[in-house]
Amino acid sequence: MIPPQRPIAIVAIIFPGMDQIDLTGPFAVLARLPNSSIRLVWKDREPIRDHLGLGLLPDATLAETGPVDLLLVPGGPGQEQLMEDEEVLAFLRDMGESATCVYSVCTGSMICGAAGMLKGKSATTHWTALRLLKYFGATPSTDRVVIDGKYVSAAGLTSGIDGALRVAALLRGEEVAQSIQLAIQYAPDPPYACGEPEIAPPEILANVLTQTSELTARREATAQRIGAKLGIAVS
Amino acid sequence: MIPPQRPIAIVAIIFPGMDQIDLTGPFAVLARLPNSSIRLVWKDREPIRDHLGLGLLPDATLAETGPVDLLLVPGGPGQEQLMEDEEVLAFLRDMGESATCVYSVCTGSMICGAAGMLKGKSATTHWTALRLLKYFGATPSTDRVVIDGKYVSAAGLTSGIDGALRVAALLRGEEVAQSIQLAIQYAPDPPYACGEPEIAPPEILANVLTQTSELTARREATAQRIGAKLGIAVS
């Protein structure tokens, strides 16, 4: 926990082709932390579009961003480009080093992995990408939220809300996290029991695997290449 | 259901002081509907800020927006201003009339109510505002998602995801909705059992009621005034 009187500076990186809910789910929780500020940052201040077209406005540039307490790294298809973007990777390493907590959502873990931040850590990511974490020296976990030291990761997209509530509890205590959960009326009631590959009906799983196969294959090639560059041996 | 070969035009109104998750939660679901388009609209194309500071970019103006299949109306504190904004209310009535489905999230219901769209309907909204629906001639329901004819409403904030999956099933069928639920890995695992006032620990409920009391009182006064203007008798 961070003492209540000490402000918490939160920074989230946003980028073209991200998946907005990886950011906006956690934002709904973390922006409600008492005595905190949250800023979205990118290379410049031009609006970015997520991969489904939602336009988000950066609050500051990477260069303008000083040390932070909590670094939030969302994912989405655009993560691939970031994995080989030295400016971004250096920024994340830099911010991550002095942060109290680094929180990655979905394939945000892949970006952190490419930055070398996951070596020897347990982590999770979207279920279609989970086995790729090994290329970055991380141990993949099927838990929805994984906490390994100061590194917190959440699985795919909507899991960012679950993870953010855990992060809120780590930073400001359980009473604050519970009050936020009630304020955002988070008593989820999914219409189907199919939100994980293990429980989804086979034809639904087959559907989604077909829809994502091209992206998954490309992601694997990129992850493999970057892992080799990082000098990580994959068994 | 809308035939798969018929495109679905989705429009979401965004506005200053909204709560972004009322929009972005449903966006993560609805933007994945096959053969569909989704646009965020506001009076002009300048970015707006949600009440916690997130910057969102409109795709088009209200004036540029033609008939839609699905109209999405998010809420948040800025809803109060919209409730007396004749330009916005006329836009919503107009779009709503020809739409196949009108979907309001959180206090988005209050805006639809002020537009006279909820008279005689069952609906829900954020738990702190639920009893205010009566001022608009609606029957408040404690269900997380309420479907009354073509009018769908979801409770507070994060319930927008649950409601959007229901809307997805209405428009494109259950198999599509299930595939989307798996793609966004929606198998929620909230850390606490406190996302509804009925189940929250008393001290947590007291916390949130205190934090929101001023807003709730102001909302009630506005709702009462507008209800009277609409000529609705409240028992």
Tab-separated table of C-alpha atoms in Angstrom:
chain	number	residue	atom	x	y	z
A	1	MET	CA	0.000	0.000	0.000
A	2	ILE	CA	0.945	3.598	-0.659
A	3	PRO	CA	0.162	5.943	2.274
A	4	PRO	CA	-3.174	7.741	1.576
A	5	GLN	CA	-1.526	11.168	1.799
A	6	ARG	CA	1.003	10.280	-0.938
A	7	PRO	CA	-0.421	10.988	-4.418
A	8	ILE	CA	-0.331	8.172	-6.958
A	9	ALA	CA	0.796	9.046	-10.482
A	10	ILE	CA	-0.647	6.636	-13.042
A	11	VAL	CA	0.428	6.572	-16.652
A	12	ALA	CA	-1.051	4.421	-19.406
A	13	ILE	CA	0.603	4.094	-22.781
A	14	ILE	CA	-1.834	4.184	-25.696
A	15	PHE	CA	-1.017	3.405	-29.325
A	16	PRO	CA	-2.527	2.903	-32.789
A	17	GLY	CA	-4.155	-0.509	-33.160
A	18	MET	CA	-4.466	-1.102	-29.421
A	19	ASP	CA	-7.642	-2.624	-28.013
A	20	GLN	CA	-9.347	0.216	-26.185
A	21	ILE	CA	-11.021	-1.929	-23.513
A	22	ASP	CA	-7.587	-3.039	-22.222
A	23	LEU	CA	-7.189	0.590	-21.194
A	24	THR	CA	-10.720	1.808	-20.571
A	25	GLY	CA	-11.725	-1.099	-18.308
A	26	PRO	CA	-8.815	-0.431	-15.915
A	27	PHE	CA	-9.326	3.344	-16.330
A	28	ALA	CA	-12.850	3.034	-14.866
A	29	VAL	CA	-11.278	1.558	-11.729
A	30	LEU	CA	-7.925	3.315	-11.410
A	31	ALA	CA	-9.153	6.841	-12.180
A	32	ARG	CA	-11.312	6.453	-9.047
A	33	LEU	CA	-8.361	5.901	-6.698
A	34	PRO	CA	-8.337	8.662	-4.078
A	35	ASN	CA	-5.444	11.141	-4.354
A	36	SER	CA	-4.313	9.945	-7.759
A	37	SER	CA	-3.896	11.242	-11.299
A	38	ILE	CA	-4.024	9.277	-14.520
A	39	ARG	CA	-2.624	10.267	-17.904
A	40	LEU	CA	-2.623	8.626	-21.315
A	41	VAL	CA	0.665	9.002	-23.151
A	42	TRP	CA	1.940	8.409	-26.661
A	43	LYS	CA	4.701	9.639	-28.971
A	44	ASP	CA	2.728	12.734	-29.903
A	45	ARG	CA	-0.560	14.359	-28.922
A	46	GLU	CA	-2.518	13.413	-32.036
A	47	PRO	CA	-5.549	11.192	-31.356
A	48	ILE	CA	-4.949	7.495	-31.947
A	49	ARG	CA	-7.473	4.907	-33.185
A	50	ASP	CA	-7.875	1.522	-31.587
A	51	HIS	CA	-8.043	-1.467	-33.970
A	52	LEU	CA	-11.842	-1.245	-34.070
A	53	GLY	CA	-11.816	2.486	-34.721
A	54	LEU	CA	-12.354	4.175	-31.345
A	55	GLY	CA	-10.498	7.488	-31.129
A	56	LEU	CA	-8.572	8.258	-27.945
A	57	LEU	CA	-6.710	11.442	-27.051
A	58	PRO	CA	-3.208	11.311	-25.494
A	59	ASP	CA	-2.719	13.677	-22.540
A	60	ALA	CA	1.041	13.940	-22.902
A	61	THR	CA	3.970	12.617	-24.924
A	62	LEU	CA	6.384	9.916	-23.805
A	63	ALA	CA	9.133	12.540	-23.644
A	64	GLU	CA	7.054	14.703	-21.266
A	65	THR	CA	6.405	11.817	-18.887
A	66	GLY	CA	8.325	11.699	-15.610
A	67	PRO	CA	8.541	8.843	-13.092
A	68	VAL	CA	5.263	7.143	-12.253
A	69	ASP	CA	3.887	4.984	-9.469
A	70	LEU	CA	1.748	2.779	-11.671
A	71	LEU	CA	2.468	1.999	-15.307
A	72	LEU	CA	-0.431	0.541	-17.307
A	73	VAL	CA	0.328	-1.291	-20.560
A	74	PRO	CA	-2.692	-2.321	-22.652
A	75	GLY	CA	-2.513	-4.676	-25.647
A	76	GLY	CA	-4.328	-5.288	-28.906
A	77	PRO	CA	-3.101	-6.060	-32.426
A	78	GLY	CA	-0.975	-2.867	-32.562
A	79	GLN	CA	1.202	-4.408	-29.877
A	80	GLU	CA	3.201	-6.160	-32.595
A	81	GLN	CA	4.680	-2.935	-33.935
A	82	LEU	CA	5.528	-1.760	-30.436
A	83	MET	CA	7.437	-4.964	-29.737
A	84	GLU	CA	10.178	-3.786	-32.086
A	85	ASP	CA	9.964	-0.084	-31.342
A	86	GLU	CA	13.088	0.803	-29.374
A	87	GLU	CA	11.738	4.208	-28.274
A	88	VAL	CA	8.691	2.582	-26.696
A	89	LEU	CA	10.608	-0.330	-25.166
A	90	ALA	CA	13.155	2.027	-23.590
A	91	PHE	CA	10.295	4.173	-22.227
A	92	LEU	CA	8.600	1.163	-20.652
A	93	ARG	CA	11.839	-0.167	-19.122
A	94	ASP	CA	12.601	3.275	-17.759
A	95	MET	CA	9.153	3.917	-16.263
A	96	GLY	CA	8.845	0.331	-15.075
A	97	GLU	CA	12.111	0.416	-13.193
A	98	SER	CA	11.065	3.137	-10.766
A	99	ALA	CA	7.325	2.298	-10.660
A	100	THR	CA	5.726	0.687	-7.621
A	101	CYS	CA	3.603	-1.425	-9.928
A	102	VAL	CA	3.581	-2.369	-13.608
A	103	TYR	CA	0.210	-3.604	-14.810
A	104	SER	CA	-0.187	-5.162	-18.257
A	105	VAL	CA	-3.507	-6.192	-19.765
A	106	CYS	CA	-4.068	-8.691	-22.583
A	107	THR	CA	-1.191	-8.681	-25.094
A	108	GLY	CA	0.277	-5.706	-23.241
A	109	SER	CA	2.300	-8.481	-21.578
A	110	MET	CA	3.891	-9.210	-24.953
A	111	ILE	CA	5.146	-5.623	-25.161
A	112	CYS	CA	6.550	-5.826	-21.627
A	113	GLY	CA	8.084	-9.179	-22.576
A	114	ALA	CA	9.757	-7.630	-25.620
A	115	ALA	CA	11.132	-4.932	-23.302
A	116	GLY	CA	12.754	-7.701	-21.265
A	117	MET	CA	10.552	-6.968	-18.238
A	118	LEU	CA	9.100	-10.480	-17.871
A	119	LYS	CA	12.244	-12.597	-17.638
A	120	GLY	CA	11.811	-15.151	-14.857
A	121	LYS	CA	8.327	-13.891	-13.996
A	122	SER	CA	4.908	-15.549	-13.990
A	123	ALA	CA	2.456	-13.718	-16.229
A	124	THR	CA	-0.672	-14.032	-18.296
A	125	THR	CA	-2.087	-12.563	-21.517
A	126	HIS	CA	-4.972	-13.193	-23.947
A	127	TRP	CA	-5.620	-16.947	-24.178
A	128	THR	CA	-4.707	-17.046	-27.886
A	129	ALA	CA	-1.228	-15.708	-27.029
A	130	LEU	CA	-0.554	-17.397	-23.705
A	131	ARG	CA	2.010	-19.900	-24.930
A	132	LEU	CA	4.024	-17.110	-26.580
A	133	LEU	CA	5.110	-15.728	-23.207
A	134	LYS	CA	7.811	-18.405	-23.033
A	135	TYR	CA	9.742	-16.596	-25.787
A	136	PHE	CA	10.307	-13.773	-23.300
A	137	GLY	CA	11.478	-16.034	-20.473
A	138	ALA	CA	8.142	-15.774	-18.607
A	139	THR	CA	6.125	-18.618	-17.117
A	140	PRO	CA	2.609	-18.512	-18.599
A	141	SER	CA	-0.218	-18.823	-16.072
A	142	THR	CA	-3.858	-19.587	-16.824
A	143	ASP	CA	-4.951	-17.447	-13.864
A	144	ARG	CA	-7.102	-14.483	-14.880
A	145	VAL	CA	-4.898	-12.112	-12.870
A	146	VAL	CA	-1.275	-12.879	-11.992
A	147	ILE	CA	0.713	-10.961	-9.378
A	148	ASP	CA	4.475	-11.591	-9.372
A	149	GLY	CA	6.245	-9.045	-7.219
A	150	LYS	CA	5.493	-5.601	-8.578
A	151	TYR	CA	4.445	-7.024	-11.925
A	152	VAL	CA	0.701	-7.599	-12.343
A	153	SER	CA	-0.801	-9.032	-15.524
A	154	ALA	CA	-4.371	-9.720	-16.581
A	155	ALA	CA	-5.599	-12.118	-19.284
A	156	GLY	CA	-7.638	-10.967	-22.302
A	157	LEU	CA	-9.428	-7.627	-22.648
A	158	THR	CA	-12.243	-7.608	-20.056
A	159	SER	CA	-9.989	-9.223	-17.437
A	160	GLY	CA	-8.417	-5.780	-17.141
A	161	ILE	CA	-11.258	-4.783	-14.812
A	162	ASP	CA	-10.620	-7.721	-12.467
A	163	GLY	CA	-6.902	-6.984	-12.467
A	164	ALA	CA	-7.396	-3.257	-11.890
A	165	LEU	CA	-9.452	-3.945	-8.757
A	166	ARG	CA	-6.583	-6.118	-7.480
A	167	VAL	CA	-4.125	-3.324	-8.273
A	168	ALA	CA	-6.412	-0.819	-6.512
A	169	ALA	CA	-6.323	-3.016	-3.398
A	170	LEU	CA	-2.520	-3.299	-3.568
A	171	LEU	CA	-2.101	0.484	-3.815
A	172	ARG	CA	-4.888	1.856	-1.619
A	173	GLY	CA	-6.225	-1.095	0.372
A	174	GLU	CA	-9.224	-3.379	0.147
A	175	GLU	CA	-11.818	-0.924	1.439
A	176	VAL	CA	-11.038	1.486	-1.387
A	177	ALA	CA	-11.121	-1.341	-3.949
A	178	GLN	CA	-14.484	-2.535	-2.645
A	179	SER	CA	-15.965	0.964	-2.737
A	180	ILE	CA	-14.839	1.335	-6.357
A	181	GLN	CA	-16.333	-2.044	-7.239
A	182	LEU	CA	-19.695	-0.933	-5.820
A	183	ALA	CA	-19.497	2.501	-7.472
A	184	ILE	CA	-18.976	0.910	-10.893
A	185	GLN	CA	-21.668	-1.675	-10.080
A	186	TYR	CA	-19.338	-4.537	-10.911
A	187	ALA	CA	-21.459	-7.612	-10.259
A	188	PRO	CA	-20.999	-9.127	-13.696
A	189	ASP	CA	-23.608	-11.430	-15.158
A	190	PRO	CA	-22.342	-12.791	-18.491
A	191	PRO	CA	-25.139	-14.265	-20.595
A	192	TYR	CA	-23.109	-17.383	-21.533
A	193	ALA	CA	-20.533	-19.650	-19.913
A	194	CYS	CA	-18.044	-19.303	-22.748
A	195	GLY	CA	-15.544	-16.594	-21.804
A	196	GLU	CA	-12.563	-18.979	-21.624
A	197	PRO	CA	-11.421	-21.561	-24.207
A	198	GLU	CA	-11.711	-24.380	-21.630
A	199	ILE	CA	-15.450	-23.844	-21.127
A	200	ALA	CA	-16.600	-22.553	-24.515
A	201	PRO	CA	-18.658	-24.861	-26.773
A	202	PRO	CA	-16.325	-26.472	-29.372
A	203	GLU	CA	-17.955	-24.732	-32.345
A	204	ILE	CA	-17.581	-21.323	-30.682
A	205	LEU	CA	-13.933	-22.033	-29.882
A	206	ALA	CA	-13.377	-23.147	-33.482
A	207	ASN	CA	-15.009	-19.899	-34.719
A	208	VAL	CA	-12.728	-17.663	-32.713
A	209	LEU	CA	-9.604	-19.683	-33.502
A	210	THR	CA	-10.370	-19.334	-37.212
A	211	GLN	CA	-10.984	-15.599	-36.883
A	212	THR	CA	-7.687	-15.073	-35.044
A	213	SER	CA	-5.417	-17.667	-36.704
A	214	GLU	CA	-3.612	-15.248	-38.994
A	215	LEU	CA	-2.919	-12.757	-36.208
A	216	THR	CA	-1.793	-15.535	-33.860
A	217	ALA	CA	0.637	-16.990	-36.406
A	218	ARG	CA	2.141	-13.562	-37.133
A	219	ARG	CA	2.405	-12.842	-33.412
A	220	GLU	CA	4.240	-16.100	-32.842
A	221	ALA	CA	6.793	-15.354	-35.570
A	222	THR	CA	7.413	-11.891	-34.093
A	223	ALA	CA	7.654	-13.236	-30.537
A	224	GLN	CA	10.081	-15.928	-31.617
A	225	ARG	CA	12.330	-13.457	-33.441
A	226	ILE	CA	12.367	-11.026	-30.515
A	227	GLY	CA	12.960	-13.790	-27.977
A	228	ALA	CA	15.994	-14.919	-29.976
A	229	LYS	CA	17.271	-11.315	-30.064
A	230	LEU	CA	16.873	-11.147	-26.285
A	231	GLY	CA	18.991	-14.323	-26.083
A	232	ILE	CA	16.273	-16.316	-24.341
A	233	ALA	CA	16.492	-20.100	-24.666
A	234	VAL	CA	13.081	-21.729	-25.134
A	235	SER	CA	12.770	-25.335	-24.074
B	1	MET	CA	-32.359	-10.731	-35.595
B	2	ILE	CA	-31.172	-8.699	-38.549
B	3	PRO	CA	-30.294	-10.821	-41.612
B	4	PRO	CA	-26.477	-11.355	-41.732
B	5	GLN	CA	-26.222	-9.777	-45.173
B	6	ARG	CA	-27.886	-6.535	-43.960
B	7	PRO	CA	-25.295	-4.139	-42.495
B	8	ILE	CA	-25.935	-2.793	-39.001
B	9	ALA	CA	-25.315	0.914	-38.419
B	10	ILE	CA	-24.518	1.650	-34.786
B	11	VAL	CA	-24.296	5.147	-33.372
B	12	ALA	CA	-23.276	6.098	-29.852
B	13	ILE	CA	-23.733	9.593	-28.522
B	14	ILE	CA	-20.785	10.845	-26.469
B	15	PHE	CA	-20.699	14.027	-24.394
B	16	PRO	CA	-18.621	16.010	-21.887
B	17	GLY	CA	-18.833	14.565	-18.377
B	18	MET	CA	-20.038	11.153	-19.530
B	19	ASP	CA	-18.619	8.018	-17.933
B	20	GLN	CA	-16.427	6.486	-20.607
B	21	ILE	CA	-16.933	2.857	-19.552
B	22	ASP	CA	-20.668	3.134	-20.317
B	23	LEU	CA	-19.571	3.514	-23.923
B	24	THR	CA	-16.277	1.629	-24.119
B	25	GLY	CA	-17.579	-1.548	-22.460
B	26	PRO	CA	-20.379	-1.940	-25.037
B	27	PHE	CA	-18.013	-0.764	-27.816
B	28	ALA	CA	-15.731	-3.766	-27.137
B	29	VAL	CA	-18.725	-6.022	-27.865
B	30	LEU	CA	-20.700	-4.158	-30.523
B	31	ALA	CA	-17.745	-3.122	-32.706
B	32	ARG	CA	-17.143	-6.856	-33.155
B	33	LEU	CA	-20.549	-7.526	-34.719
B	34	PRO	CA	-20.064	-8.905	-38.239
B	35	ASN	CA	-21.133	-6.593	-41.065
B	36	SER	CA	-21.576	-3.553	-38.840
B	37	SER	CA	-20.171	-0.052	-38.390
B	38	ILE	CA	-20.010	1.996	-35.213
B	39	ARG	CA	-19.623	5.744	-34.879
B	40	LEU	CA	-19.345	8.099	-31.924
B	41	VAL	CA	-21.280	11.320	-32.420
B	42	TRP	CA	-21.508	14.678	-30.696
B	43	LYS	CA	-22.459	18.276	-31.496
B	44	ASP	CA	-19.039	18.958	-33.010
B	45	ARG	CA	-15.885	17.002	-33.769
B	46	GLU	CA	-13.766	18.375	-30.936
B	47	PRO	CA	-12.569	15.722	-28.455
B	48	ILE	CA	-14.663	15.459	-25.308
B	49	ARG	CA	-13.491	14.525	-21.798
B	50	ASP	CA	-15.287	12.041	-19.627
B	51	HIS	CA	-15.883	13.063	-15.987
B	52	LEU	CA	-12.639	11.369	-14.950
B	53	GLY	CA	-10.609	12.993	-17.709
B	54	LEU	CA	-10.425	10.418	-20.520
B	55	GLY	CA	-10.387	12.087	-23.940
B	56	LEU	CA	-12.595	10.606	-26.682
B	57	LEU	CA	-12.856	11.669	-30.308
B	58	PRO	CA	-16.260	12.032	-32.035
B	59	ASP	CA	-16.438	10.499	-35.520
B	60	ALA	CA	-19.281	12.694	-36.743
B	61	THR	CA	-21.669	15.426	-35.622
B	62	LEU	CA	-25.301	14.913	-34.662
B	63	ALA	CA	-26.319	16.846	-37.779
B	64	GLU	CA	-24.321	14.477	-40.012
B	65	THR	CA	-25.948	11.382	-38.545
B	66	GLY	CA	-28.583	9.564	-40.566
B	67	PRO	CA	-30.939	6.775	-39.463
B	68	VAL	CA	-29.339	4.017	-37.402
B	69	ASP	CA	-30.133	0.419	-36.506
B	70	LEU	CA	-28.766	0.593	-32.980
B	71	LEU	CA	-28.604	3.726	-30.860
B	72	LEU	CA	-26.317	3.557	-27.810
B	73	VAL	CA	-26.816	6.097	-25.016
B	74	PRO	CA	-24.194	6.072	-22.242
B	75	GLY	CA	-24.537	7.949	-18.952
B	76	GLY	CA	-22.334	9.608	-16.353
B	77	PRO	CA	-22.619	12.917	-14.454
B	78	GLY	CA	-22.743	14.964	-17.692
B	79	GLN	CA	-26.116	13.328	-18.364
B	80	GLU	CA	-27.740	16.065	-16.268
B	81	GLN	CA	-26.969	18.799	-18.774
B	82	LEU	CA	-28.193	16.652	-21.649
B	83	MET	CA	-31.513	16.093	-19.912
B	84	GLU	CA	-32.455	19.704	-20.648
B	85	ASP	CA	-30.714	20.036	-24.001
B	86	GLU	CA	-33.450	20.171	-26.624
B	87	GLU	CA	-31.049	19.584	-29.539
B	88	VAL	CA	-29.844	16.341	-27.974
B	89	LEU	CA	-33.294	15.179	-26.878
B	90	ALA	CA	-34.721	15.770	-30.363
B	91	PHE	CA	-31.773	13.868	-31.877
B	92	LEU	CA	-32.347	10.883	-29.586
B	93	ARG	CA	-36.114	10.802	-30.211
B	94	ASP	CA	-35.490	11.027	-33.933
B	95	MET	CA	-32.834	8.301	-34.096
B	96	GLY	CA	-34.677	6.149	-31.576
B	97	GLU	CA	-37.914	6.195	-33.553
B	98	SER	CA	-36.486	4.455	-36.616
B	99	ALA	CA	-33.875	2.336	-34.802
B	100	THR	CA	-34.306	-1.423	-34.388
B	101	CYS	CA	-32.872	-1.141	-30.892
B	102	VAL	CA	-32.163	1.629	-28.396
B	103	TYR	CA	-29.632	0.633	-25.749
B	104	SER	CA	-28.993	2.847	-22.730
B	105	VAL	CA	-26.307	2.188	-20.133
B	106	CYS	CA	-26.185	3.537	-16.581
B	107	THR	CA	-27.736	7.007	-16.304
B	108	GLY	CA	-28.069	7.030	-20.089
B	109	SER	CA	-31.580	5.853	-19.205
B	110	MET	CA	-32.194	9.203	-17.523
B	111	ILE	CA	-31.394	11.005	-20.792
B	112	CYS	CA	-33.757	8.709	-22.714
B	113	GLY	CA	-36.317	9.294	-19.986
B	114	ALA	CA	-36.002	13.058	-20.357
B	115	ALA	CA	-36.536	12.568	-24.110
B	116	GLY	CA	-39.842	10.894	-23.261
B	117	MET	CA	-38.643	7.527	-24.596
B	118	LEU	CA	-39.256	5.522	-21.414
B	119	LYS	CA	-42.927	6.257	-20.747
B	120	GLY	CA	-44.672	3.022	-19.812
B	121	LYS	CA	-41.480	0.961	-20.165
B	122	SER	CA	-39.517	-1.166	-17.728
B	123	ALA	CA	-35.934	0.017	-17.416
B	124	THR	CA	-32.885	0.122	-15.212
B	125	THR	CA	-30.015	2.520	-14.492
B	126	HIS	CA	-27.207	2.946	-11.939
B	127	TRP	CA	-28.401	1.757	-8.530
B	128	THR	CA	-28.055	5.221	-7.003
B	129	ALA	CA	-30.508	6.600	-9.590
B	130	LEU	CA	-32.928	3.694	-9.956
B	131	ARG	CA	-35.842	5.255	-8.110
B	132	LEU	CA	-35.620	8.372	-10.268
B	133	LEU	CA	-36.887	6.498	-13.327
B	134	LYS	CA	-40.438	6.920	-12.038
B	135	TYR	CA	-40.283	10.631	-12.845
B	136	PHE	CA	-40.160	9.649	-16.538
B	137	GLY	CA	-43.066	7.255	-16.340
B	138	ALA	CA	-40.837	4.158	-16.379
B	139	THR	CA	-41.030	1.142	-14.102
B	140	PRO	CA	-37.635	0.694	-12.391
B	141	SER	CA	-36.287	-2.869	-12.431
B	142	THR	CA	-33.437	-4.229	-10.312
B	143	ASP	CA	-32.409	-6.593	-13.128
B	144	ARG	CA	-28.912	-5.968	-14.444
B	145	VAL	CA	-30.198	-5.870	-18.018
B	146	VAL	CA	-33.803	-5.052	-18.932
B	147	ILE	CA	-35.314	-5.699	-22.365
B	148	ASP	CA	-38.684	-4.058	-23.023
B	149	GLY	CA	-39.572	-4.256	-26.694
B	150	LYS	CA	-36.861	-2.530	-28.665
B	151	TYR	CA	-35.657	-0.667	-25.606
B	152	VAL	CA	-32.745	-2.306	-23.745
B	153	SER	CA	-31.213	-0.809	-20.613
B	154	ALA	CA	-28.307	-1.873	-18.431
B	155	ALA	CA	-27.635	-0.915	-14.802
B	156	GLY	CA	-24.471	0.920	-13.692
B	157	LEU	CA	-21.282	1.284	-15.740
B	158	THR	CA	-19.773	-2.209	-16.097
B	159	SER	CA	-23.214	-3.741	-16.683
B	160	GLY	CA	-22.918	-2.245	-20.149
B	161	ILE	CA	-20.839	-5.261	-21.188
B	162	ASP	CA	-23.524	-7.734	-20.057
B	163	GLY	CA	-26.208	-5.727	-21.821
B	164	ALA	CA	-24.169	-5.379	-25.021
B	165	LEU	CA	-23.803	-9.157	-25.275
B	166	ARG	CA	-27.587	-9.437	-24.980
B	167	VAL	CA	-28.014	-6.798	-27.683
B	168	ALA	CA	-25.473	-8.659	-29.867
B	169	ALA	CA	-27.571	-11.811	-29.538
B	170	LEU	CA	-30.764	-9.906	-30.407
B	171	LEU	CA	-29.208	-8.428	-33.557
B	172	ARG	CA	-26.950	-11.212	-34.849
B	173	GLY	CA	-27.895	-14.336	-32.909
B	174	GLU	CA	-26.487	-16.260	-29.978
B	175	GLU	CA	-23.580	-17.881	-31.784
B	176	VAL	CA	-22.172	-14.475	-32.707
B	177	ALA	CA	-22.672	-13.203	-29.147
B	178	GLN	CA	-20.908	-16.255	-27.718
B	179	SER	CA	-17.978	-15.896	-30.111
B	180	ILE	CA	-17.593	-12.270	-29.092
B	181	GLN	CA	-17.738	-13.214	-25.406
B	182	LEU	CA	-14.892	-15.695	-25.935
B	183	ALA	CA	-12.881	-13.267	-28.074
B	184	ILE	CA	-13.004	-10.634	-25.320
B	185	GLN	CA	-12.315	-13.347	-22.734
B	186	TYR	CA	-15.345	-12.344	-20.695
B	187	ALA	CA	-15.301	-14.785	-17.800
B	188	PRO	CA	-15.336	-12.151	-15.076
B	189	ASP	CA	-13.861	-12.855	-11.673
B	190	PRO	CA	-14.519	-9.877	-9.403
B	191	PRO	CA	-12.303	-9.902	-6.317
B	192	TYR	CA	-15.181	-9.022	-3.940
B	193	ALA	CA	-18.874	-9.770	-3.622
B	194	CYS	CA	-19.855	-6.118	-3.363
B	195	GLY	CA	-20.875	-4.903	-6.801
B	196	GLU	CA	-24.526	-4.319	-5.845
B	197	PRO	CA	-25.907	-2.352	-2.874
B	198	GLU	CA	-27.829	-5.423	-1.643
B	199	ILE	CA	-24.674	-7.502	-1.148
B	200	ALA	CA	-22.056	-4.869	-0.272
B	201	PRO	CA	-20.784	-4.676	3.318
B	202	PRO	CA	-22.659	-1.856	5.153
B	203	GLU	CA	-19.552	0.312	5.607
B	204	ILE	CA	-18.726	0.091	1.889
B	205	LEU	CA	-22.296	1.008	0.958
B	206	ALA	CA	-22.168	3.937	3.395
B	207	ASN	CA	-18.878	5.093	1.791
B	208	VAL	CA	-20.285	5.168	-1.708
B	209	LEU	CA	-23.574	6.755	-0.635
B	210	THR	CA	-21.617	9.550	1.034
B	211	GLN	CA	-19.401	10.058	-2.020
B	212	THR	CA	-22.406	10.271	-4.333
B	213	SER	CA	-24.995	12.007	-2.133
B	214	GLU	CA	-24.573	15.460	-3.640
B	215	LEU	CA	-24.815	14.194	-7.219
B	216	THR	CA	-27.812	12.007	-6.361
B	217	ALA	CA	-29.703	14.883	-4.730
B	218	ARG	CA	-29.043	17.174	-7.702
B	219	ARG	CA	-30.082	14.442	-10.123
B	220	GLU	CA	-33.330	13.945	-8.254
B	221	ALA	CA	-34.196	17.641	-8.395
B	222	THR	CA	-33.492	17.702	-12.142
B	223	ALA	CA	-35.460	14.497	-12.778
B	224	GLN	CA	-38.426	15.819	-10.795
B	225	ARG	CA	-38.461	19.109	-12.690
B	226	ILE	CA	-38.232	17.400	-16.084
B	227	GLY	CA	-40.842	14.809	-15.179
B	228	ALA	CA	-43.240	17.605	-14.238
B	229	LYS	CA	-42.513	19.334	-17.568
B	230	LEU	CA	-43.308	16.064	-19.366
B	231	GLY	CA	-46.591	16.025	-17.482
B	232	ILE	CA	-45.949	12.691	-15.809
B	233	ALA	CA	-47.834	11.981	-12.598
B	234	VAL	CA	-45.701	10.272	-9.954
B	235	SER	CA	-47.475	8.196	-7.351
